[in-house]
Amino acid sequence: MSEGSLTILHDISLTINQGETVAIVGASGSGKSTLLSLLAGLDIPSAGEVFLAGHPLHSLSEDARAGIRAQYVGFVFQSFLLLPSLTALENITLPAELAGDKNAKQRAIALLKQVGLEARHDFYPAQLSGGEQQRVAIARAFITQPAILFADEPSANLDANTGQKIEDLLFDLNQQQGTTLVLVTHSEDLARRCQRQLKMQAGRFVDASATDDVSQQEQTHVG
Amino acid sequence: MWASIAWRLFWRELKRGELWVIAFALFLAVFSVVSLSGITQGVKVALEQRSAQFIAADRVLGSSQPFNPEIIALASAQQLQVAQQMQFDSMLFSAEQMQLATIKAVSPSYPLRGELILHRSASLTEGERAQITPGDIWFEPRLLDLLGVVVGDTIELGSIALRVGGVIVNEPDAPLSVFGGSPRALMHIDDVMTSGIVQPGSRISYRYLLAGSTVQLDSFAEAVKPLLTVHQRWRNRDQQSAIGGALDRAERFLLLAGLLGIVLAACAAAVAANRYSQRHVQAVAIIKALGANTATVRRIYVSHLTLVVLFSLVVGLLAGQVVLWLAEAAILHYVGDFRPEFSLRPLWLGSLTCLLCAGLFAVRPLWRLTRTPAIEVLKQPAVVMSFDRWQLITGGIAVFALMWLFSGEWLISIGLFLVCGIFIALLLSIAAILVKAAKPVAAGQSSAGKLALANLRRRLWANSFQLITFSLALFLALLLYFVRAELIGQWQQQIPEGAPNHFLVNVNETQRTELAEFAKTHQLQPEPFYPVVRGRLVQVNENVMREEATKEDRTEQQTGIGRELNLTWLDTLPSANKVQAGQWFTAQSTGEVSVEAELATRLGLTLGDSLRFSIGGQEVMAVVSSIREVDWNSLQPNFYMILSPDVLQSFPATYITAFYIDPSRYQLVNQLARQMPTVTVLSVEAIISQVQSIISQVTLALSFILVIIGLAAALVLVAQVQATIEQREQELAILRTLGARYAFLRNALILEFTFLGALAGLFATVLAEVLLLTLQQRLFDLPFSFHYTLWWLGPVSGALLVSLLGWWQLRQLLRVPGAVLIRRVLQG
């Protein structure tokens, strides 16, 4: 992955199987968020291939990748990224509505209950605490019952206690729905809760055993 | 599904106030176009209707040939009201006297506009009202004396006898010329046929008087074309009326000033759309990350803009219409018998303006917004949406299109566009230089003033843009304020308090002394007595002038030839005249003539040409010694030819003079008419009141534009300041964290806007002064004079307005506790 003369990711080859939970760990600037953006189809690599559920993300247009995301992907972001002008319930409903789900509201209400925020369904993000906002974001991520969930530092903006609760919630829901989880974090503790940990440094995996043989396979399979 | 998301987002955005600036800017554009174009149109219609009274119809088709029944049938078929009128000069015979009179014969439906008042008595003030009936003839009062008859007597016209019915009190289309002419009489058209006056070759003017809506009249004018011959032509209303010129100038000025206000509003819409887009970059990225494609996002945001446009359009059209109704009520109040004409023009012009503003100013940032890639969700801070080349280009196209739409002329549009472009480029360079020059002063942030300057510098591009828009807004407001004062001053000067409102014509030598006595007794201030001798120009150098076949065949180029002119002699140049070439008479001047400039051009006369006049069978010669420009708008007797006293003094002359008679003393007019029955008294009170009512309306319209421009300017400022709120929030968070106190931050903020406002005010002042000086010369014919008030009013009002508006918008941000600010900034 290069931008000008800068190459952010080197020799990355990785396959993630369905139902697997994978943590990508590393210090700030190690390239883990860039890798996540490629895996989720938010961006495309300047060289190499990315497949998601068999779809070649690297050769698809922005809109085609949006279609793939709508079908397979859920997101939880570090800074929650809720739409400020929508209520908690409406934020959760949004991806389901975009996918044309007619039962979006019922599902959202059920999820709100699961994350313990049914009483605050008509609150706007600015009226919720950080932890509450992340719970809404988690509910939003699960509403479409995605095949794969990408979480980018889900507890980094929260205090230790709240962070812990959020992580628990994330793993619980993940288990219930049998979702594949790809988690980017700098926290070793959180990473240990995943089946597989990939450590990154300067755009490379440090623990090569955790990845595929690069020389044989220069592509990233996900799902 | 996208529709419900779009609607929900729209509703919330509306509540959050983000869309209001765009909506208000578009509303302002629609509202000002509808009301301005509507008001000007209303004033024009009122003026036309008033002028219609002076021709007793909406339009008049003149002819030297007898009435064509086909034309009358066609007019009736178009649902027009029709009246017929014949006019000719003929001798009237009473038992003892005979007198040449101008006789008008009319059909019963006359007049179609205005009011005909006939009294069955010899008095203008008392008497039973009467209708025009066959067998009767009605006289101008002096004709009773000239013929030595009383009401009820019989006179002869051609082969018939007519009974004197009474006097004409008001005849809407009587000639307004201060020179009058033969005394006037009015009769029924049916009597003309039996009188035997109509003979082959008789000089009779036939007129078809028509009234109806503009649409009907236009369609008739089109349909009647095949029936018209060289003998028929449409009679235009007097183009050189005192009001015509002033209103034309005012209309052009109003529309252009209004247009610049609209451009300002459009700029506000563009700035607000940019900010809206900027604030939604992350939302779009989130929606896309959650699986929406560009088309869905586009639908959502295009629907937002569509709803805003629709809302602004509907409210703008409604509000504009309300203002139109109010304006119509005001015109009705001033004019009295105004019949508003519904026109679609303001509505479609307003709608088109709104669509142009929205389409070319606001669509581009929204379009760019919808192309935000999903990857932006992971980027902090989000991409900055500044003005791009395309937005500037589309904005430029919109401004040009609006200029063309309003002026309707390519040349004016291109000229104005280029001037605006140069102004902007100039302002931009000066702003950049000034802001850069402030760098050494702004180094460090140890005082509020230095922090303010540093802030100005940091937002160089945004500030330059702000500076331009503030300068333009202030410039427009200042220009309008001063032009308004100058226009009103000029108009009032034209009709100063106590300007003569009654002209006295046909005054003979004896009556001149009597009149002077009369004026003295009643404390009236008469204008000078102008002698008048009727004469015909018969030869220019070696060329003998051709006698015309008929009066109606005269073309415009031949005015002044073949008909009698009113010649005068004077030794001093009248006040409304200016010598353009040559020299005014000196005490030694003999055999000289001064010619009015337009007539000189028409006849191809130059200095030194010798003119021969025929006066009562005698011929005199005079050499052109000067060409004069005449202000026909002045309510003074004006002359095409003024001769040096020696040429005409020996001829018998009548005199013209004028008085101002206070409306409360109008009985003096009757007294005068009784005392000197052969003198014609003409009242120009109607014209004066018409001019005054138009001045009031145009003044009102100018004040209205001033308010619109003020609002547009404030809106631009609001939009601009709002666009910097996020950045300011971040800076404030940092400064607060570093321990800056509230008073320090508030002072820095106020100073920043004060600098900006004062600078914009200074630019505006310079621009306004340059333009005012140009206008003074070109438009108002006034000598150069600096507007000293402007030089302090500009910068001070700029500083005050901008600092107040800036502080008012950001005051809440200043009060937010540091911790909350930091949290907001961190949450993005």
Coordinates of C-alpha atoms in Angstrom, one line a residue, chain B residues 56 78 84 112 123 149 167 173-174 180 201 206 208 246 286 306 309 318 394 405 472 498 603 623 686 700 757 773 792:
Chain B
A56 CA -58.4 59.3 -22.3
Q78 CA -61.0 41.5 -28.8
Q84 CA -64.1 57.4 -31.6
L112 CA -62.4 55.5 -21.7
S123 CA -69.0 78.4 -14.3
V149 CA -72.7 84.0 -26.2
V167 CA -68.5 74.8 -20.2
D173 CA -56.9 64.5 -23.1
A174 CA -56.9 68.3 -23.5
G180 CA -52.5 76.3 -25.7
G201 CA -59.1 67.2 -48.3
Y206 CA -59.5 60.7 -36.5
Y208 CA -59.7 55.2 -32.3
A246 CA -36.8 59.8 -13.6
I286 CA -20.5 6.7 8.1
T306 CA -34.9 20.2 -3.0
V309 CA -35.5 25.2 -2.2
L318 CA -46.0 34.2 -0.7
T394 CA -20.7 27.9 -11.5
L405 CA -32.0 38.1 -16.5
L472 CA -19.4 44.5 -1.2
G498 CA -43.8 76.4 -4.3
L603 CA -32.7 69.7 -38.8
V623 CA -28.3 83.5 -37.7
A686 CA -51.9 66.8 -11.6
L700 CA -40.0 53.5 -0.5
G757 CA -15.3 45.3 9.7
L773 CA -18.5 60.7 -8.1
W792 CA -16.3 58.1 8.7

